[in-house]
Amino acid sequence: MENLMFVYCSCKVIWTFLVTILGYASSLPVGDDSICAAEELAKYSIIFTGKWSQTAFPKQYPLYRPPAQWSSMLGVTHSSDYSMWKKNEYASNGVRDFAEKGEAWVLMKEIEEAGEKIQSVHGIFSAPAISSGTGQTSTELEVHSRHPLVSFVVRIVPSPDWFVGIDSLNLCEGDRWMEEVSVDLFPYDAGTDSGFTFSSPNFATIPQDTVTEITCSSPSHPANSFYYPRLKILPPIAQVTMVKLKKNQLGLPAPYLDLPPKSNEIIDSVSETPLDCEVSQWSSWGLCRGLCRKTGTKIRTRFVLLQPANNGMPCPNLDEETGCEPENCV
């Protein structure tokens, strides 16, 4: 009888232990390779810097109706169970509405539902819009040891469905939170609108395409506003910096980061993108003018589609003349 009681007690202890372990495991992010062992909570200031200048991106740079600017930032801290957006995957309805129109309501609902269903979301954060292509905006965010990932989107305005953002950046390194991290940002196409230029009219992509990075050579079409065939890579169109706040900084406004002189020099010189002149196709030849029984001349013309900038290739001749025999001579 004593042996049976011992076996029963042993089984009960093992069962309790297994239930405890399984319960703990179910609260961890699914698919996360490393467990964050840092302190439970950490706060960061997040500073978004727009670098969308006419010097760096001269082609079709929007100057009015509306001028180049950035939407508000919408972001989330989460576990690996949740994904706001991913490169080479289809954008959700919420990301589509945000990228195309700057409307956040559907995306907010998607985030809330993910938080309620699988406990994958810790918090939502937002930062004000920027009314020009260059400038800064900032806010604060809180991460949790079980929700150490940060994702956000900022719409490029104007654009068909273009945005910049971060997908699932992990701020935890083993047993500590990162003190500071900066990431250069490049444009993405949400795959829901087929426009090539900043001011393209709304033309839905059917069927919907996946989220793709826009580069200086892709889409490979001269009409593309980011098409710069002389470049190897686009300069960063924006940058985001996250700085861990010390406990005595909590509750204070996020700091505004003044770019050091060296960074300003990079924006003005290294990021100066050459823009070659673009001209139309030749027109058909005009009438041959001249005296009968003598060689006459005829002319064809073309016009400038895009003026050169930043020491780009100058425009070629816009008219061409050749010899001909005058017509309708008696």
Tab-separated table of C-alpha atoms in Angstrom:
chain	number	residue	atom	x	y	z
A	1	MET	CA	0.000	0.000	0.000
A	2	GLU	CA	2.862	2.401	0.889
A	3	ASN	CA	4.481	1.643	-2.488
A	4	LEU	CA	1.234	2.483	-4.290
A	5	MET	CA	0.941	5.762	-2.373
A	6	PHE	CA	4.537	6.622	-3.275
A	7	VAL	CA	3.914	5.923	-6.965
A	8	TYR	CA	0.692	7.999	-6.849
A	9	CYS	CA	2.442	10.955	-5.199
A	10	SER	CA	5.354	10.740	-7.646
A	11	CYS	CA	2.987	10.749	-10.614
A	12	LYS	CA	1.089	13.703	-9.170
A	13	VAL	CA	4.321	15.728	-8.760
A	14	ILE	CA	5.438	14.908	-12.313
A	15	TRP	CA	1.991	15.818	-13.701
A	16	THR	CA	1.984	19.155	-11.852
A	17	PHE	CA	5.480	19.874	-13.157
A	18	LEU	CA	4.456	19.102	-16.756
A	19	VAL	CA	1.339	21.273	-16.527
A	20	THR	CA	3.447	24.148	-15.198
A	21	ILE	CA	6.009	23.794	-18.004
A	22	LEU	CA	3.322	23.522	-20.691
A	23	GLY	CA	1.491	26.515	-19.286
A	24	TYR	CA	4.686	28.586	-19.406
A	25	ALA	CA	5.498	27.391	-22.936
A	26	SER	CA	2.038	28.368	-24.189
A	27	SER	CA	2.683	31.959	-23.140
A	28	LEU	CA	5.904	32.222	-25.192
A	29	PRO	CA	5.977	33.528	-28.774
A	30	VAL	CA	5.474	30.716	-31.259
A	31	GLY	CA	8.389	30.164	-33.619
A	32	ASP	CA	10.761	32.516	-31.809
A	33	ASP	CA	14.236	30.983	-31.882
A	34	SER	CA	15.490	32.777	-28.783
A	35	ILE	CA	13.716	33.541	-25.515
A	36	CYS	CA	14.128	37.064	-24.211
A	37	ALA	CA	15.533	36.887	-20.673
A	38	ALA	CA	15.771	40.655	-20.168
A	39	GLU	CA	13.757	42.506	-17.523
A	40	GLU	CA	10.043	42.238	-18.192
A	41	LEU	CA	9.377	45.744	-19.540
A	42	ALA	CA	11.396	48.386	-21.365
A	43	LYS	CA	10.480	51.744	-22.874
A	44	TYR	CA	11.973	53.359	-25.952
A	45	SER	CA	11.747	56.654	-27.744
A	46	ILE	CA	11.303	56.112	-31.476
A	47	ILE	CA	12.388	58.896	-33.832
A	48	PHE	CA	11.423	58.790	-37.516
A	49	THR	CA	13.500	60.988	-39.853
A	50	GLY	CA	12.311	61.695	-43.393
A	51	LYS	CA	15.134	62.030	-45.956
A	52	TRP	CA	12.928	62.424	-49.012
A	53	SER	CA	14.579	65.504	-50.529
A	54	GLN	CA	14.574	66.830	-54.078
A	55	THR	CA	18.368	66.488	-54.096
A	56	ALA	CA	18.292	62.778	-53.270
A	57	PHE	CA	15.141	61.978	-55.293
A	58	PRO	CA	14.836	64.575	-58.081
A	59	LYS	CA	12.692	62.545	-60.475
A	60	GLN	CA	9.058	63.744	-60.432
A	61	TYR	CA	9.607	65.125	-56.905
A	62	PRO	CA	6.162	66.299	-55.702
A	63	LEU	CA	6.214	70.049	-55.099
A	64	TYR	CA	2.467	70.724	-54.785
A	65	ARG	CA	-1.042	69.168	-54.728
A	66	PRO	CA	0.131	67.695	-52.382
A	67	PRO	CA	3.859	68.277	-51.828
A	68	ALA	CA	6.120	65.459	-50.616
A	69	GLN	CA	5.215	64.473	-47.053
A	70	TRP	CA	4.774	61.559	-44.632
A	71	SER	CA	1.640	60.160	-43.007
A	72	SER	CA	1.395	59.496	-39.312
A	73	MET	CA	3.262	56.432	-38.039
A	74	LEU	CA	1.249	53.429	-36.851
A	75	GLY	CA	3.149	50.701	-35.019
A	76	VAL	CA	2.834	47.776	-32.663
A	77	THR	CA	4.983	45.808	-30.207
A	78	HIS	CA	4.296	42.111	-30.456
A	79	SER	CA	5.465	38.494	-30.346
A	80	SER	CA	6.361	36.366	-33.374
A	81	ASP	CA	2.749	35.115	-33.514
A	82	TYR	CA	1.737	38.391	-35.147
A	83	SER	CA	2.867	40.056	-38.378
A	84	MET	CA	1.754	43.515	-39.469
A	85	TRP	CA	3.298	43.130	-42.937
A	86	LYS	CA	5.983	41.056	-44.627
A	87	LYS	CA	8.019	41.415	-47.793
A	88	ASN	CA	6.917	38.981	-50.543
A	89	GLU	CA	3.607	38.263	-48.768
A	90	TYR	CA	0.149	39.725	-49.420
A	91	ALA	CA	-0.775	42.896	-47.547
A	92	SER	CA	-3.827	42.690	-45.297
A	93	ASN	CA	-6.898	44.839	-45.933
A	94	GLY	CA	-5.751	47.137	-43.138
A	95	VAL	CA	-2.275	47.650	-44.619
A	96	ARG	CA	-3.865	48.203	-48.054
A	97	ASP	CA	-6.140	50.974	-46.726
A	98	PHE	CA	-3.256	52.592	-44.855
A	99	ALA	CA	-0.799	52.420	-47.792
A	100	GLU	CA	-3.333	53.686	-50.346
A	101	LYS	CA	-5.331	56.260	-48.368
A	102	GLY	CA	-3.678	56.668	-44.966
A	103	GLU	CA	-6.796	55.252	-43.270
A	104	ALA	CA	-5.882	53.360	-40.082
A	105	TRP	CA	-9.253	52.099	-38.799
A	106	VAL	CA	-9.162	48.608	-40.429
A	107	LEU	CA	-5.505	48.079	-39.508
A	108	MET	CA	-6.246	49.057	-35.895
A	109	LYS	CA	-9.076	46.495	-35.812
A	110	GLU	CA	-6.739	43.793	-37.167
A	111	ILE	CA	-4.190	44.577	-34.457
A	112	GLU	CA	-6.825	44.543	-31.711
A	113	GLU	CA	-8.254	41.211	-32.905
A	114	ALA	CA	-4.773	39.629	-32.951
A	115	GLY	CA	-4.192	40.853	-29.407
A	116	GLU	CA	-7.504	39.440	-28.186
A	117	LYS	CA	-7.292	36.050	-29.930
A	118	ILE	CA	-3.701	34.935	-29.450
A	119	GLN	CA	-2.297	37.453	-26.955
A	120	SER	CA	0.377	38.350	-29.495
A	121	VAL	CA	0.188	42.147	-29.195
A	122	HIS	CA	1.513	44.120	-26.242
A	123	GLY	CA	0.902	47.701	-27.335
A	124	ILE	CA	0.108	50.116	-30.148
A	125	PHE	CA	1.964	53.378	-30.753
A	126	SER	CA	1.612	56.276	-33.185
A	127	ALA	CA	3.495	59.444	-34.104
A	128	PRO	CA	2.301	62.610	-35.879
A	129	ALA	CA	2.568	63.127	-39.635
A	130	ILE	CA	5.375	65.169	-41.220
A	131	SER	CA	4.224	67.919	-43.606
A	132	SER	CA	7.353	67.787	-45.795
A	133	GLY	CA	9.654	65.138	-47.264
A	134	THR	CA	12.371	65.928	-44.734
A	135	GLY	CA	11.767	66.278	-41.014
A	136	GLN	CA	11.277	64.292	-37.830
A	137	THR	CA	8.488	62.916	-35.699
A	138	SER	CA	8.711	60.879	-32.508
A	139	THR	CA	6.821	59.007	-29.817
A	140	GLU	CA	7.394	56.324	-27.168
A	141	LEU	CA	6.763	52.593	-27.196
A	142	GLU	CA	6.872	49.809	-24.608
A	143	VAL	CA	8.155	46.282	-25.221
A	144	HIS	CA	7.659	43.178	-23.062
A	145	SER	CA	9.970	40.200	-22.642
A	146	ARG	CA	7.314	38.037	-24.345
A	147	HIS	CA	6.597	40.756	-26.932
A	148	PRO	CA	10.027	42.156	-27.903
A	149	LEU	CA	9.313	42.777	-31.614
A	150	VAL	CA	8.526	46.149	-33.192
A	151	SER	CA	6.699	46.746	-36.487
A	152	PHE	CA	5.337	49.942	-38.035
A	153	VAL	CA	4.255	51.566	-41.301
A	154	VAL	CA	4.437	55.151	-42.589
A	155	ARG	CA	2.757	56.051	-45.872
A	156	ILE	CA	4.647	57.944	-48.592
A	157	VAL	CA	2.433	60.904	-49.603
A	158	PRO	CA	1.591	61.266	-52.453
A	159	SER	CA	1.851	57.744	-53.858
A	160	PRO	CA	-0.352	54.938	-55.210
A	161	ASP	CA	0.301	52.447	-52.337
A	162	TRP	CA	3.887	53.054	-51.269
A	163	PHE	CA	5.171	53.042	-47.698
A	164	VAL	CA	8.215	52.575	-45.496
A	165	GLY	CA	8.381	50.561	-42.302
A	166	ILE	CA	9.912	47.840	-40.195
A	167	ASP	CA	8.788	44.232	-39.927
A	168	SER	CA	9.386	42.467	-36.582
A	169	LEU	CA	12.594	44.109	-35.351
A	170	ASN	CA	13.709	42.314	-32.146
A	171	LEU	CA	14.896	44.774	-29.478
A	172	CYS	CA	15.969	42.012	-27.077
A	173	GLU	CA	19.443	40.471	-27.152
A	174	GLY	CA	19.473	37.456	-24.842
A	175	ASP	CA	19.288	38.847	-21.317
A	176	ARG	CA	19.329	42.550	-22.162
A	177	TRP	CA	17.470	45.166	-24.151
A	178	MET	CA	19.329	46.972	-26.925
A	179	GLU	CA	20.354	50.477	-25.864
A	180	GLU	CA	19.994	52.058	-29.311
A	181	VAL	CA	19.311	50.906	-32.856
A	182	SER	CA	19.073	52.814	-36.164
A	183	VAL	CA	17.671	51.409	-39.410
A	184	ASP	CA	17.748	52.954	-42.901
A	185	LEU	CA	14.368	52.724	-44.616
A	186	PHE	CA	13.585	52.168	-48.299
A	187	PRO	CA	10.261	52.347	-50.186
A	188	TYR	CA	7.887	49.389	-50.465
A	189	ASP	CA	4.952	48.754	-52.798
A	190	ALA	CA	1.930	47.242	-51.038
A	191	GLY	CA	0.945	45.388	-54.226
A	192	THR	CA	-2.620	46.715	-54.247
A	193	ASP	CA	-2.388	49.613	-56.736
A	194	SER	CA	-0.744	49.590	-60.158
A	195	GLY	CA	0.456	53.211	-60.345
A	196	PHE	CA	4.056	53.941	-61.430
A	197	THR	CA	4.337	57.562	-60.313
A	198	PHE	CA	3.727	59.581	-57.159
A	199	SER	CA	0.631	61.191	-58.682
A	200	SER	CA	-0.806	58.126	-60.453
A	201	PRO	CA	-4.622	57.803	-60.303
A	202	ASN	CA	-6.115	54.945	-58.305
A	203	PHE	CA	-5.952	51.769	-60.409
A	204	ALA	CA	-6.384	48.568	-58.390
A	205	THR	CA	-3.977	45.676	-58.974
A	206	ILE	CA	-6.096	42.633	-59.885
A	207	PRO	CA	-5.174	40.069	-58.785
A	208	GLN	CA	-3.415	41.587	-55.805
A	209	ASP	CA	0.386	41.325	-55.810
A	210	THR	CA	2.696	40.746	-52.838
A	211	VAL	CA	4.559	43.461	-50.927
A	212	THR	CA	7.781	44.234	-52.814
A	213	GLU	CA	10.706	46.585	-52.255
A	214	ILE	CA	10.990	49.411	-54.779
A	215	THR	CA	14.558	49.821	-56.058
A	216	CYS	CA	16.359	52.033	-58.553
A	217	SER	CA	15.781	49.363	-61.225
A	218	SER	CA	12.531	47.685	-60.120
A	219	PRO	CA	9.909	48.159	-61.416
A	220	SER	CA	12.027	48.322	-64.549
A	221	HIS	CA	10.014	51.031	-66.269
A	222	PRO	CA	11.201	54.566	-67.142
A	223	ALA	CA	7.917	56.001	-65.823
A	224	ASN	CA	8.629	54.686	-62.319
A	225	SER	CA	9.246	57.629	-59.977
A	226	PHE	CA	12.118	55.764	-58.294
A	227	TYR	CA	13.733	54.559	-61.538
A	228	TYR	CA	17.388	55.713	-61.521
A	229	PRO	CA	19.308	53.365	-63.876
A	230	ARG	CA	22.667	55.037	-63.117
A	231	LEU	CA	22.453	54.082	-59.423
A	232	LYS	CA	23.308	50.704	-57.888
A	233	ILE	CA	20.997	51.257	-54.906
A	234	LEU	CA	18.595	54.003	-53.870
A	235	PRO	CA	19.701	56.308	-51.072
A	236	PRO	CA	17.672	55.767	-47.858
A	237	ILE	CA	14.397	57.662	-48.106
A	238	ALA	CA	14.005	57.687	-44.306
A	239	GLN	CA	15.602	56.442	-41.098
A	240	VAL	CA	14.272	55.304	-37.747
A	241	THR	CA	16.152	55.391	-34.442
A	242	MET	CA	15.034	53.716	-31.212
A	243	VAL	CA	16.701	54.712	-27.935
A	244	LYS	CA	16.063	52.865	-24.664
A	245	LEU	CA	14.820	55.215	-21.953
A	246	LYS	CA	16.300	55.069	-18.484
A	247	LYS	CA	13.837	54.766	-15.639
A	248	ASN	CA	14.249	58.414	-14.683
A	249	GLN	CA	13.300	59.364	-18.284
A	250	LEU	CA	9.975	57.521	-18.303
A	251	GLY	CA	7.037	59.806	-18.900
A	252	LEU	CA	9.200	62.537	-20.459
A	253	PRO	CA	8.713	63.574	-24.090
A	254	ALA	CA	10.750	61.611	-26.631
A	255	PRO	CA	13.930	63.527	-27.502
A	256	TYR	CA	14.243	65.338	-30.812
A	257	LEU	CA	17.447	64.239	-32.517
A	258	ASP	CA	19.300	67.000	-34.357
A	259	LEU	CA	21.268	65.464	-37.207
A	260	PRO	CA	25.018	66.116	-36.742
A	261	PRO	CA	26.829	68.197	-39.390
A	262	LYS	CA	28.363	65.045	-40.901
A	263	SER	CA	24.892	63.595	-41.529
A	264	ASN	CA	23.769	66.827	-43.210
A	265	GLU	CA	26.786	66.638	-45.501
A	266	ILE	CA	25.793	63.087	-46.468
A	267	ILE	CA	22.278	64.213	-47.367
A	268	ASP	CA	23.535	67.169	-49.437
A	269	SER	CA	26.481	65.542	-51.226
A	270	VAL	CA	26.670	61.744	-51.132
A	271	SER	CA	22.920	61.407	-51.592
A	272	GLU	CA	22.850	63.820	-54.559
A	273	THR	CA	21.249	61.655	-57.218
A	274	PRO	CA	22.055	62.495	-60.870
A	275	LEU	CA	19.000	62.714	-63.089
A	276	ASP	CA	19.530	62.355	-66.838
A	277	CYS	CA	17.493	64.297	-69.355
A	278	GLU	CA	14.648	62.352	-70.935
A	279	VAL	CA	13.250	63.272	-74.354
A	280	SER	CA	10.341	62.058	-76.456
A	281	GLN	CA	10.537	60.006	-79.627
A	282	TRP	CA	11.208	61.900	-82.870
A	283	SER	CA	8.197	63.307	-84.671
A	284	SER	CA	7.634	62.353	-88.302
A	285	TRP	CA	9.570	64.360	-90.903
A	286	GLY	CA	8.029	67.651	-91.971
A	287	LEU	CA	7.427	68.819	-95.550
A	288	CYS	CA	10.446	69.266	-97.771
A	289	ARG	CA	11.068	72.961	-98.297
A	290	GLY	CA	13.239	74.438	-101.020
A	291	LEU	CA	13.430	75.495	-104.671
A	292	CYS	CA	12.476	73.087	-107.410
A	293	ARG	CA	15.264	71.066	-108.967
A	294	LYS	CA	17.480	71.933	-106.005
A	295	THR	CA	18.116	70.044	-102.776
A	296	GLY	CA	15.715	71.139	-100.055
A	297	THR	CA	15.501	70.448	-96.318
A	298	LYS	CA	13.045	68.820	-93.970
A	299	ILE	CA	12.984	68.833	-90.186
A	300	ARG	CA	11.799	66.547	-87.381
A	301	THR	CA	11.568	67.464	-83.694
A	302	ARG	CA	11.274	66.008	-80.211
A	303	PHE	CA	10.618	67.577	-76.815
A	304	VAL	CA	11.937	67.311	-73.258
A	305	LEU	CA	10.073	64.907	-70.980
A	306	LEU	CA	12.327	65.384	-67.957
A	307	GLN	CA	14.861	68.131	-67.323
A	308	PRO	CA	18.281	66.968	-66.033
A	309	ALA	CA	19.327	67.626	-62.431
A	310	ASN	CA	22.362	67.159	-60.168
A	311	ASN	CA	24.875	66.962	-63.049
A	312	GLY	CA	22.825	64.406	-64.938
A	313	MET	CA	23.169	63.841	-68.681
A	314	PRO	CA	22.211	67.060	-70.539
A	315	CYS	CA	19.458	67.118	-73.123
A	316	PRO	CA	20.419	66.277	-76.740
A	317	ASN	CA	19.392	68.374	-79.758
A	318	LEU	CA	15.635	68.693	-80.042
A	319	ASP	CA	15.500	69.124	-83.808
A	320	GLU	CA	17.201	67.414	-86.740
A	321	GLU	CA	17.522	68.483	-90.365
A	322	THR	CA	18.194	66.449	-93.504
A	323	GLY	CA	18.332	66.994	-97.249
A	324	CYS	CA	15.393	66.122	-99.530
A	325	GLU	CA	13.897	66.664	-102.970
A	326	PRO	CA	11.122	69.321	-102.923
A	327	GLU	CA	7.704	67.855	-103.678
A	328	ASN	CA	4.999	69.026	-106.084
A	329	CYS	CA	7.524	70.607	-108.472
A	330	VAL	CA	6.396	71.333	-112.044
